[in-house]
XYZ file of C-alpha atoms in Angstrom:
453
model
C 41.359 58.434 49.454
C 40.699 55.079 47.782
C 37.589 53.612 49.395
C 36.477 56.892 51.007
C 32.858 56.555 49.862
C 32.925 59.576 47.557
C 31.854 58.735 43.991
C 32.519 60.908 40.941
C 30.738 60.806 37.586
C 32.776 61.985 34.621
C 31.660 64.349 31.904
C 32.167 62.242 28.777
C 34.753 63.769 26.430
C 35.562 60.931 24.020
C 33.437 62.415 21.230
C 30.515 64.751 20.681
C 27.941 61.932 20.489
C 28.651 60.395 23.878
C 25.588 61.338 25.937
C 25.349 58.295 28.208
C 25.863 58.265 31.967
C 26.993 55.363 34.168
C 24.298 56.245 36.721
C 21.023 58.107 36.188
C 19.747 60.739 38.664
C 17.157 58.255 39.957
C 19.861 55.647 40.573
C 22.017 58.203 42.389
C 19.014 59.031 44.574
C 18.682 55.361 45.530
C 22.361 55.218 46.510
C 22.236 58.416 48.562
C 18.778 58.676 50.017
C 17.593 55.247 51.030
C 15.309 52.547 49.713
C 16.373 49.000 49.041
C 19.463 50.159 47.121
C 20.693 52.554 49.812
C 24.422 51.912 49.974
C 26.256 52.338 53.288
C 29.443 52.686 51.227
C 28.391 55.872 49.395
C 28.621 59.154 51.300
C 28.672 61.671 48.435
C 28.286 61.734 44.651
C 29.993 64.500 42.673
C 28.906 64.911 39.053
C 30.986 66.824 36.527
C 28.717 69.306 34.709
C 27.761 68.491 31.124
C 25.457 70.218 28.679
C 25.222 67.189 26.398
C 24.649 64.391 28.898
C 21.177 62.923 28.363
C 20.270 63.808 31.977
C 20.403 67.483 32.932
C 22.749 68.529 35.754
C 19.775 69.917 37.665
C 18.242 66.444 37.905
C 21.355 65.163 39.683
C 21.441 68.184 41.954
C 17.809 67.694 42.964
C 18.521 64.210 44.335
C 21.492 65.298 46.442
C 24.457 65.069 44.086
C 27.038 67.838 43.974
C 27.864 69.438 40.610
C 31.550 70.239 40.180
C 34.381 69.895 37.694
C 36.671 69.012 40.573
C 36.649 65.282 41.328
C 39.786 65.357 43.483
C 37.803 64.320 46.567
C 36.520 61.155 44.893
C 37.941 57.765 45.761
C 35.943 56.180 42.910
C 35.335 57.810 39.520
C 32.829 56.332 37.065
C 32.611 56.914 33.331
C 31.551 55.230 30.122
C 34.429 55.834 27.724
C 38.040 56.533 28.662
C 38.667 60.011 30.120
C 41.322 62.529 29.174
C 44.700 61.469 30.567
C 44.930 64.566 32.758
C 41.825 63.358 34.620
C 43.721 60.369 36.040
C 44.703 61.097 39.658
C 46.920 59.305 42.127
C 45.393 56.716 44.460
C 41.946 56.924 42.852
C 39.880 54.051 41.473
C 38.386 54.365 37.987
C 35.723 52.264 36.306
C 34.929 52.563 32.602
C 35.348 50.678 29.320
C 39.138 50.959 28.984
C 39.711 48.402 26.188
C 43.193 47.819 27.569
C 43.143 44.089 28.297
C 43.785 43.245 24.631
C 46.792 45.588 24.643
C 45.394 47.610 21.757
C 48.053 50.186 20.984
C 45.712 53.180 20.917
C 44.716 52.480 24.537
C 48.187 51.893 25.981
C 48.887 55.567 26.885
C 45.865 55.351 29.191
C 47.194 52.214 30.884
C 50.647 53.778 31.217
C 49.091 56.807 32.907
C 47.070 54.616 35.281
C 50.234 52.764 36.294
C 52.325 55.920 36.617
C 49.756 57.524 38.925
C 49.337 54.331 40.981
C 45.612 54.524 40.226
C 43.248 51.553 40.246
C 41.486 50.509 37.037
C 38.302 48.447 36.826
C 36.899 47.567 33.411
C 33.149 46.911 33.124
C 33.785 44.517 30.271
C 35.614 42.160 32.637
C 32.868 41.901 35.265
C 31.369 38.527 34.471
C 29.683 35.677 36.266
C 30.551 32.006 36.623
C 29.063 31.312 33.187
C 31.266 33.948 31.537
C 28.318 36.237 30.828
C 29.007 39.914 31.372
C 27.188 41.392 34.372
C 27.584 45.090 33.481
C 26.853 45.880 29.848
C 24.565 47.759 27.509
C 22.687 44.605 26.635
C 20.957 44.498 23.286
C 21.322 48.206 22.568
C 24.424 48.010 20.349
C 22.836 45.340 18.154
C 19.535 47.178 17.910
C 21.229 50.401 16.837
C 23.579 48.612 14.451
C 20.769 46.931 12.532
C 18.631 50.074 12.279
C 21.539 52.189 11.049
C 22.587 49.422 8.670
C 19.117 49.306 7.105
C 19.242 53.073 6.659
C 22.646 52.729 4.966
C 21.321 49.976 2.705
C 18.605 52.320 1.473
C 21.186 54.901 0.427
C 23.569 52.342 -1.038
C 20.911 50.623 -3.121
C 19.727 53.991 -4.405
C 23.250 54.658 -5.661
C 23.153 51.264 -7.354
C 19.876 52.144 -9.095
C 17.343 50.491 -6.797
C 14.588 52.139 -4.798
C 13.835 50.235 -1.582
C 11.692 50.790 1.529
C 14.885 51.068 3.594
C 15.383 54.603 2.303
C 12.595 55.961 4.495
C 14.228 54.790 7.731
C 16.045 57.256 9.970
C 19.173 56.668 12.037
C 18.530 55.359 15.549
C 19.307 58.662 17.260
C 16.502 60.314 15.290
C 13.911 58.400 17.320
C 13.011 59.334 20.917
C 12.917 55.713 22.112
C 13.517 52.108 21.119
C 9.756 51.697 20.791
C 9.540 54.560 18.285
C 12.437 53.116 16.285
C 10.809 49.693 16.232
C 7.618 51.232 14.880
C 9.629 52.747 12.018
C 11.247 49.389 11.204
C 7.832 47.704 11.284
C 6.601 50.307 8.800
C 9.485 49.412 6.475
C 8.569 45.750 6.913
C 4.957 46.473 5.999
C 6.105 48.096 2.780
C 8.305 45.113 1.935
C 5.390 42.758 2.603
C 3.046 44.850 0.473
C 5.227 46.140 -2.366
C 8.183 43.771 -2.311
C 11.881 44.281 -3.020
C 13.439 44.506 -6.498
C 14.423 41.045 -7.712
C 17.846 42.409 -8.704
C 18.925 42.650 -5.062
C 17.377 39.369 -3.934
C 17.621 37.051 -2.180
C 18.655 39.606 0.423
C 20.506 37.534 3.038
C 21.537 38.887 6.439
C 24.167 36.793 8.207
C 24.674 37.189 11.959
C 27.666 35.886 13.915
C 27.840 35.460 17.668
C 25.303 34.463 20.310
C 25.684 37.380 22.715
C 23.495 40.382 23.422
C 24.822 42.328 20.432
C 23.865 39.650 17.942
C 20.514 39.069 19.649
C 19.733 42.789 19.576
C 20.444 42.957 15.852
C 18.307 39.887 15.243
C 15.519 41.412 17.332
C 15.264 44.322 14.903
C 15.709 42.097 11.849
C 12.729 39.993 12.938
C 10.485 43.056 12.637
C 10.816 42.662 8.851
C 9.022 39.895 6.937
C 11.673 37.202 7.069
C 12.682 33.570 6.938
C 15.693 32.132 8.751
C 17.792 29.730 6.697
C 20.158 27.079 7.991
C 23.743 27.783 6.821
C 23.790 24.509 4.884
C 20.722 25.616 2.875
C 22.187 28.889 1.555
C 23.349 27.403 -1.786
C 19.842 26.037 -2.440
C 18.306 29.436 -1.697
C 20.456 31.013 -4.386
C 19.890 28.228 -6.880
C 16.147 28.777 -6.565
C 16.582 32.529 -7.037
C 18.469 31.951 -10.286
C 15.489 30.279 -11.947
C 14.698 32.583 -14.904
C 11.190 34.033 -15.344
C 8.933 32.497 -17.990
C 8.954 34.136 -21.482
C 7.071 37.431 -21.419
C 6.950 37.465 -17.621
C 8.548 40.299 -15.651
C 10.998 39.468 -12.883
C 9.041 38.904 -9.706
C 9.515 41.096 -6.672
C 10.435 39.406 -3.409
C 8.358 40.029 -0.295
C 10.741 38.992 2.463
C 14.364 39.016 3.568
C 16.419 36.071 4.766
C 18.420 35.607 7.951
C 21.154 33.154 8.800
C 22.914 32.719 12.152
C 26.352 31.141 11.878
C 28.431 29.614 14.671
C 32.035 28.493 15.028
C 31.425 25.243 13.179
C 30.374 27.251 10.105
C 33.551 29.330 10.290
C 36.337 26.775 10.685
C 37.082 23.078 10.357
C 39.747 20.844 11.840
C 42.720 20.439 9.536
C 42.951 16.680 10.087
C 39.360 15.730 10.889
C 37.008 18.143 9.078
C 33.874 16.066 9.670
C 33.942 16.507 13.455
C 33.778 19.881 15.232
C 34.521 20.243 18.939
C 34.037 23.822 20.155
C 36.085 23.320 23.316
C 38.959 21.874 21.306
C 38.769 24.784 18.854
C 39.022 27.337 21.675
C 41.936 25.406 23.203
C 43.814 24.697 19.969
C 42.762 27.179 17.267
C 46.019 26.551 15.400
C 44.643 23.112 14.458
C 41.760 24.668 12.517
C 41.505 26.370 9.149
C 38.949 29.006 8.043
C 36.023 27.932 5.845
C 33.612 30.854 6.268
C 34.828 32.381 2.989
C 33.885 29.167 1.171
C 30.698 28.014 2.907
C 28.963 31.245 3.917
C 30.468 34.411 2.428
C 29.537 33.678 -1.222
C 25.862 33.927 -0.270
C 25.918 36.908 2.109
C 24.329 40.239 1.196
C 24.598 41.882 4.598
C 27.028 40.767 7.287
C 26.513 41.659 10.977
C 29.620 40.601 12.902
C 29.419 40.183 16.681
C 32.026 37.542 17.546
C 34.787 37.830 20.123
C 38.138 37.393 18.366
C 41.799 37.139 19.301
C 44.843 36.889 17.061
C 45.303 33.217 17.872
C 42.077 32.399 15.995
C 41.746 32.182 12.200
C 40.237 35.274 10.638
C 36.626 35.132 9.611
C 37.378 36.955 6.368
C 40.820 38.046 5.224
C 41.450 40.809 2.717
C 42.634 38.298 0.127
C 39.588 36.092 0.625
C 37.245 39.049 0.152
C 39.101 40.177 -2.972
C 38.815 36.672 -4.435
C 35.102 36.536 -3.618
C 34.406 39.891 -5.258
C 36.235 38.846 -8.423
C 33.991 35.780 -8.541
C 30.880 37.968 -8.212
C 29.824 37.601 -4.562
C 26.688 39.359 -3.298
C 28.160 41.179 -0.284
C 27.012 44.786 -0.155
C 27.371 45.813 3.511
C 29.181 44.944 6.739
C 28.293 46.114 10.230
C 30.946 45.179 12.784
C 30.043 45.521 16.471
C 33.395 44.244 17.739
C 35.492 47.174 16.499
C 38.610 44.966 16.429
C 40.877 46.773 14.023
C 42.171 44.412 11.312
C 40.653 41.643 13.391
C 38.247 38.893 12.374
C 37.412 40.953 9.255
C 40.767 42.174 8.038
C 39.651 45.101 5.863
C 38.166 46.920 8.865
C 41.080 49.152 9.784
C 39.233 52.177 11.176
C 36.196 53.083 13.212
C 33.387 55.244 11.899
C 31.156 57.772 13.632
C 27.445 58.179 14.232
C 27.199 61.120 11.836
C 29.367 59.385 9.232
C 28.741 55.696 9.894
C 30.065 54.129 6.674
C 33.180 53.918 4.594
C 33.408 51.976 1.344
C 36.029 49.357 0.569
C 36.714 48.552 -3.095
C 38.181 45.044 -3.199
C 39.164 45.299 -6.874
C 41.475 48.264 -6.304
C 42.138 47.502 -2.609
C 41.152 51.079 -1.746
C 39.051 52.922 0.835
C 36.542 55.674 0.083
C 33.941 57.876 1.711
C 30.420 58.135 0.326
C 27.938 55.645 -1.072
C 28.667 56.180 -4.771
C 31.094 53.852 -6.508
C 32.207 50.237 -6.319
C 32.708 48.324 -3.114
C 31.254 47.146 0.177
C 29.949 49.702 2.666
C 31.281 49.147 6.190
C 30.047 50.460 9.537
C 32.350 50.226 12.575
C 30.879 52.572 15.206
C 32.284 51.999 18.700
C 29.611 53.785 20.764
C 26.355 52.576 19.225
C 24.259 52.438 22.438
C 24.590 56.205 22.894
C 22.065 56.644 20.067
C 19.478 55.473 22.618
C 21.279 57.313 25.408
C 18.481 57.521 27.976
C 17.265 53.929 27.848
C 20.780 52.550 27.489
C 21.956 54.491 30.562
C 18.970 53.330 32.597
C 19.694 49.713 31.683
C 23.432 49.965 32.329
C 23.149 51.857 35.619
C 20.606 49.353 36.870
C 23.232 46.628 36.484
C 26.098 48.714 37.885
C 24.162 49.801 40.962
C 24.734 46.570 42.919
C 28.521 46.964 42.750
C 28.882 50.644 43.680
C 28.920 50.165 47.462
C 31.837 47.725 47.333
C 33.802 49.745 44.795
C 33.307 53.008 46.689
C 34.130 51.778 50.192
C 36.936 49.247 49.700
C 40.547 50.434 49.785
C 42.032 46.922 49.918
C 41.145 45.255 46.616
C 41.868 41.817 48.076
C 38.689 42.265 50.124
C 36.491 42.920 47.085
C 34.010 40.299 45.886
C 35.743 37.896 43.447
C 33.714 39.191 40.496
C 35.172 42.690 41.032
C 38.707 41.536 41.824
C 38.731 39.761 38.472
C 37.815 43.032 36.737
C 40.674 45.006 38.295
C 43.436 45.471 35.719
C 45.837 47.703 37.665
C 46.345 48.741 41.275
C 49.093 50.522 43.188
C 51.317 51.062 40.163
C 51.282 47.466 38.919
C 49.165 45.167 36.807
C 47.160 42.664 38.824
C 48.146 38.982 38.381
C 45.406 38.183 35.860
C 46.687 40.915 33.537
C 50.438 40.558 33.834
C 50.367 39.192 30.285
C 49.650 42.647 28.836
C 53.302 43.772 28.339
C 54.178 40.641 26.353
C 50.967 40.897 24.314
C 51.729 44.563 23.723
C 55.178 43.654 22.445
C 53.735 40.959 20.210
C 51.158 43.378 18.783
C 53.888 45.872 17.947
C 55.964 43.229 16.184
C 52.959 42.180 14.126
């Protein structure tokens, strides 16, 4: 059955908000019915029915897809998030975001099921080019959504702290019919900041972005719609010194008419233990044990809003440990909100030990009492850790993603022998025929190590 040319599209069941599709009806039509993307490897497409998918079942049916819950005839099954375990069938290939290559414990039952059923697993996240850039992804959408929803959360949080801000008028991303409509709303907030200003008590309002990938760039794209100035990391102390200058006698505190951005890289996060004046990125990636964290000293004291987008593994120093954050808060740091796009539990930011949802995007961490709370009222830093952000712009995100996936469908659907796949797809195959592929044979030992930790 593997490689039989029959493609299935899953009904997403991971949570109620997941409305994306790996292929749109128009993209299915191109695979089935001709045009430049007509694939000789695709004979049929069977779509599981869904009443919440952003594209109606009828649209798939009209272009020649079959609508059925039964995907047993499919040699290749496509999804976005991981399916229910009972959906995994013997000798079938699956492609979705499995999040298994880091041996995260919550995803290991899925991998065990894949291996037990001798199924084949491809992970979109692992399809990358010679430059290491991912070839199948949701692009800037996660970052765009994260920044919009973070601004909305800031409005509520500042209101609880006694400040009225223009952010309060912004809706969540899913409340807008398109990215363009959401951008218009952010621009409107920016116009109000430029015209009326922000309360001096919350300024300078500094947004710090980590990472150089699509997520970080998407967040920065939305940030730039506000009146802003980008500050070099080395200039952050001077920015705060200037803000501390007291008003003249009889003069009210001035409002501030812009926000500040700062993009930090690895050299702002760590330094070599023996030679702190020289930073070599390649050496850091090869020997992270030779480096110590400095983000909590150089950057974190000046951050108001932290948008984290860096790839992290346990061999690297943490960006911000629980103890470091507690020490910073006791010293009076300015951090009010964190948005983490990586969703690495207790990863580069140690306090982030849970994900949040689109309808309840924030929890609050109180560093003084080392406690977690719901709601915006009370002490602490609000944290957003939503793991399916692009689904808030489900239609446009699906169109973008499917457009990238399209070029690989023919090979995935028609190839039973994975050794004959293009190298870029072979590299993305985690399991096949009841065993891990050579690139991923490390998973059991990493799994054991994770458990011990």
